[in-house]
């Protein structure tokens, strides 16, 4: 069976490790894509951000080194197009994990939200 769940994850991220364990415990088949090696493209972000239900700014990993190096002031004045370009250029700038299903995109690991999305999957 092919999987329709894509997880963009970083192997050094403890939250990503927890999220992957959660998916495995729930029996959710998924494909992992290393977010640092293969960040989301601008085209993917243009589709995924609206499906996630959160603004592009909520996709930023504000606790990461890439964000700190860039600086909040620069981010605050950036356009949405600039933010998408930066996210596509640097996987470490993206809040992780990102989970893409045919109907939903989840950003970050929130077990309650994940439970709602995957409850119907068995």
XYZ file of N, CA and C in Angstrom:
366
model
N 0.852 -1.197 0.000
C 0.000 0.000 0.000
C 0.881 1.238 0.000
N 0.603 2.158 -0.892
C 1.388 3.390 -0.902
C 0.841 4.326 0.173
N 1.736 5.115 0.705
C 1.329 6.007 1.786
C 0.973 7.376 1.224
N -0.037 7.984 1.812
C -0.439 9.320 1.391
C -0.137 10.349 2.473
N 0.718 9.962 3.435
C 1.116 10.872 4.508
C 2.607 11.149 4.354
N 2.931 12.422 4.162
C 4.320 12.850 4.021
C 4.710 13.628 5.268
N 5.845 13.258 5.862
C 6.339 13.950 7.052
C 7.670 14.609 6.707
N 7.707 15.936 6.814
C 8.964 16.654 6.650
C 9.560 16.789 8.042
N 10.719 16.183 8.225
C 11.278 16.025 9.559
C 12.776 16.281 9.533
N 13.315 16.613 10.699
C 14.754 16.815 10.862
C 15.240 15.814 11.899
N 16.232 15.023 11.548
C 16.670 13.929 12.423
C 17.211 14.426 13.763
N 17.690 15.656 13.833
C 18.206 16.198 15.080
C 17.161 16.868 15.949
N 15.902 16.792 15.542
C 14.814 17.499 16.223
C 14.076 16.545 17.159
N 14.101 16.836 18.462
C 13.440 15.944 19.429
C 11.928 15.919 19.218
N 11.345 17.040 18.834
C 9.900 17.075 18.574
C 9.548 16.184 17.384
N 10.393 16.206 16.359
C 10.159 15.345 15.198
C 10.225 13.874 15.600
N 11.186 13.540 16.455
C 11.310 12.144 16.912
C 10.051 11.716 17.657
N 9.544 12.588 18.526
C 8.306 12.285 19.264
C 7.148 12.086 18.289
N 7.061 12.966 17.301
C 5.966 12.903 16.325
C 6.024 11.608 15.509
N 7.209 11.215 15.094
C 7.340 9.981 14.312
C 6.983 8.766 15.165
N 7.380 8.774 16.436
C 7.001 7.682 17.346
C 5.486 7.632 17.503
N 4.863 8.800 17.587
C 3.410 8.884 17.733
C 2.733 8.251 16.515
N 3.195 8.610 15.313
C 2.609 8.057 14.085
C 2.770 6.537 14.059
N 3.949 6.063 14.424
C 4.182 4.615 14.419
C 3.302 3.917 15.444
N 3.148 4.515 16.616
C 2.301 3.919 17.655
C 0.844 3.840 17.203
N 0.423 4.810 16.386
C -0.957 4.831 15.887
C -1.113 3.995 14.623
N -0.011 3.454 14.117
C -0.080 2.642 12.909
C -0.322 3.452 11.644
N 0.104 4.702 11.637
C -0.094 5.566 10.462
C 1.103 5.408 9.523
N 0.857 4.816 8.361
C 1.921 4.675 7.365
C 2.300 6.061 6.863
N 3.586 6.287 6.695
C 4.030 7.609 6.277
C 5.391 7.518 5.584
N 5.695 8.541 4.834
C 6.995 8.693 4.190
C 7.675 9.879 4.846
N 8.947 9.728 5.180
C 9.700 10.822 5.805
C 10.586 11.476 4.751
N 10.527 12.794 4.707
C 11.402 13.572 3.829
C 12.274 14.471 4.717
N 13.592 14.359 4.605
C 14.469 15.195 5.432
C 14.327 16.673 5.045
N 13.792 17.465 5.972
C 13.437 18.853 5.674
C 14.664 19.729 5.417
N 15.805 19.386 6.018
C 17.002 20.200 5.798
C 17.586 19.921 4.417
N 17.589 18.647 4.024
C 18.117 18.275 2.703
C 17.163 18.661 1.582
N 15.869 18.524 1.837
C 14.849 18.793 0.820
C 13.736 19.628 1.435
N 13.978 20.941 1.609
C 12.934 21.781 2.198
C 11.730 21.888 1.269
N 10.605 22.334 1.800
C 9.437 22.513 0.933
C 9.750 23.550 -0.145
N 9.248 23.310 -1.340
C 9.448 24.276 -2.427
C 8.454 25.425 -2.270
N 8.706 26.509 -2.973
C 7.757 27.628 -2.944
C 6.390 27.150 -3.435
N 6.374 26.340 -4.485
C 5.095 25.829 -5.022
C 4.364 24.983 -3.976
N 5.109 24.127 -3.265
C 4.479 23.324 -2.205
C 3.929 24.233 -1.114
N 4.727 25.220 -0.699
C 4.281 26.134 0.352
C 3.023 26.889 -0.068
N 2.944 27.271 -1.325
C 1.759 27.999 -1.806
C 0.504 27.139 -1.706
N 0.651 25.819 -1.814
C -0.490 24.916 -1.638
C -0.704 24.577 -0.164
N 0.382 24.311 0.532
C 0.289 23.784 1.896
C -0.103 24.832 2.922
N 0.381 26.058 2.788
C 0.074 27.071 3.811
C -1.435 27.289 3.934
N -2.161 27.491 2.825
C -3.624 27.640 2.979
C -4.280 26.388 3.574
N -3.796 25.203 3.204
C -4.382 23.956 3.724
C -4.080 23.759 5.199
N -3.029 24.411 5.700
C -2.674 24.254 7.114
C -3.587 25.073 8.019
N -4.220 26.106 7.448
C -5.105 26.948 8.244
C -4.372 27.939 9.128
N -3.051 28.034 8.979
C -2.282 29.015 9.746
C -1.497 29.906 8.782
N -1.174 31.096 9.255
C -0.465 32.044 8.390
C 0.973 31.587 8.161
N 1.574 32.135 7.116
C 2.957 31.791 6.782
C 3.886 32.083 7.966
N 3.577 33.101 8.743
C 4.442 33.434 9.889
C 4.436 32.327 10.944
N 3.339 31.579 11.032
C 3.255 30.464 11.979
C 4.092 29.267 11.515
N 4.586 29.314 10.272
C 5.446 28.254 9.739
C 6.903 28.463 10.136
N 7.211 29.602 10.730
C 8.594 29.902 11.088
C 8.992 29.219 12.386
N 10.150 28.609 12.380
C 10.721 28.004 13.581
C 11.421 29.121 14.349
N 10.660 29.806 15.191
C 11.177 31.002 15.866
C 12.200 30.684 16.948
N 12.367 29.418 17.306
C 13.368 29.080 18.308
C 14.655 28.554 17.681
N 14.703 28.510 16.354
C 15.876 27.953 15.680
C 16.961 28.974 15.389
N 18.142 28.447 15.089
C 19.288 29.302 14.790
C 19.072 30.132 13.528
N 18.449 29.549 12.515
C 18.250 30.290 11.262
C 17.406 31.539 11.505
N 16.353 31.383 12.304
C 15.485 32.519 12.614
C 16.249 33.569 13.416
N 16.975 33.117 14.431
C 17.733 34.063 15.262
C 18.783 34.797 14.438
N 19.426 34.089 13.510
C 20.447 34.717 12.670
C 19.826 35.786 11.766
N 18.625 35.511 11.307
C 17.925 36.453 10.426
C 17.450 37.670 11.217
N 16.914 37.404 12.394
C 16.446 38.481 13.259
C 14.969 38.771 13.088
N 14.302 38.972 14.208
C 12.863 39.230 14.220
C 12.511 40.480 13.426
N 13.331 41.513 13.514
C 13.030 42.774 12.823
C 12.936 42.562 11.309
N 13.844 41.776 10.758
C 13.833 41.502 9.316
C 12.583 40.702 8.936
N 12.257 39.724 9.779
C 11.085 38.881 9.519
C 9.804 39.712 9.598
N 9.744 40.609 10.577
C 8.535 41.414 10.783
C 8.174 42.272 9.581
N 9.157 42.717 8.807
C 8.871 43.586 7.660
C 8.824 42.822 6.336
N 9.057 41.518 6.375
C 9.073 40.719 5.154
C 7.658 40.486 4.621
N 7.556 40.409 3.313
C 6.273 40.076 2.686
C 6.053 38.565 2.786
N 4.822 38.133 2.536
C 4.544 36.690 2.559
C 5.347 35.970 1.490
N 5.526 36.594 0.331
C 6.314 35.974 -0.740
C 7.772 35.801 -0.305
N 8.315 36.810 0.374
C 9.694 36.701 0.882
C 9.795 35.577 1.907
N 8.828 35.500 2.800
C 8.843 34.452 3.819
C 8.787 33.069 3.180
N 7.934 32.896 2.165
C 7.855 31.598 1.476
C 9.196 31.259 0.829
N 9.839 32.248 0.218
C 11.134 32.023 -0.428
C 12.182 31.617 0.606
N 12.174 32.274 1.769
C 13.141 31.933 2.823
C 12.882 30.537 3.367
N 11.618 30.196 3.580
C 11.273 28.860 4.072
C 11.722 27.787 3.081
N 11.549 28.072 1.786
C 11.941 27.112 0.753
C 13.466 26.986 0.656
N 14.176 28.037 1.022
C 15.637 28.038 0.908
C 16.324 27.406 2.111
N 15.646 27.355 3.259
C 16.284 26.892 4.492
C 15.315 26.052 5.302
N 15.463 24.737 5.219
C 14.572 23.829 5.947
C 14.601 24.032 7.448
N 15.719 24.560 7.981
C 15.793 24.774 9.425
C 14.969 25.976 9.867
N 14.533 26.785 8.917
C 13.686 27.927 9.239
C 12.219 27.504 9.413
N 11.903 26.304 8.927
C 10.528 25.807 8.956
C 10.230 25.145 10.302
N 9.091 25.517 10.894
C 8.629 24.843 12.119
C 8.350 23.389 11.766
N 8.813 22.469 12.628
C 8.681 21.071 12.273
C 8.038 20.290 13.412
N 7.598 19.108 13.053
C 7.511 18.547 11.714
C 6.348 19.147 10.930
N 6.393 18.942 9.623
C 5.267 19.294 8.760
C 4.709 17.971 8.251
N 3.416 17.769 8.429
C 2.758 16.548 7.973
C 1.738 16.926 6.907
N 1.881 16.301 5.747
C 0.995 16.587 4.622
C 0.166 15.339 4.331
N -1.153 15.502 4.400
C -2.077 14.426 4.025
C -2.872 14.947 2.824
N -3.686 14.099 2.197
C -4.470 14.588 1.054
C -5.416 15.739 1.405
N -5.802 15.856 2.673
C -6.788 16.878 3.037
C -6.269 17.959 3.980
N -5.180 17.688 4.679
C -4.740 18.571 5.755
C -3.233 18.723 5.753
N -2.766 19.857 6.256
C -1.341 20.053 6.518
C -1.205 20.471 7.978
N -0.378 19.741 8.717
C -0.133 20.030 10.130
C 1.278 20.588 10.279
N 1.417 21.653 11.051
C 2.715 22.277 11.278
C 3.018 22.208 12.764
N 4.143 21.577 13.104
C 4.468 21.368 14.508
C 3.719 20.149 15.029
N 4.148 19.658 16.186
C 3.524 18.464 16.753
C 2.600 18.850 17.891
N 1.305 18.699 17.635
C 0.275 18.934 18.646
C -0.591 17.682 18.672
N -0.351 16.796 19.643
C -1.046 15.503 19.645
C -2.563 15.606 19.516
N -3.177 16.630 20.123
C -4.640 16.741 20.048
C -5.093 16.956 18.596
N -4.409 17.843 17.901
C -4.765 18.113 16.504
C -4.478 16.889 15.638
N -3.364 16.241 15.896
C -3.016 15.053 15.129
C -4.042 13.946 15.365
N -4.514 13.816 16.599
C -5.511 12.804 16.931
C -6.768 13.000 16.085
N -7.200 14.248 15.941
C -8.404 14.552 15.144
C -8.187 14.161 13.670
N -7.021 14.447 13.156
C -6.747 14.168 11.744
C -6.635 12.671 11.472
N -5.975 11.955 12.380
C -5.693 10.543 12.121
C -6.668 9.577 12.781
N -7.630 10.086 13.557
C -8.577 9.217 14.258
C -9.368 8.359 13.289
N -9.701 8.905 12.128
C -10.547 8.195 11.171
C -9.761 7.165 10.355
N -8.457 7.103 10.552
C -7.643 6.240 9.719
C -7.486 4.822 10.258
N -7.773 4.627 11.523
C -7.642 3.273 12.049
C -6.227 2.903 12.247
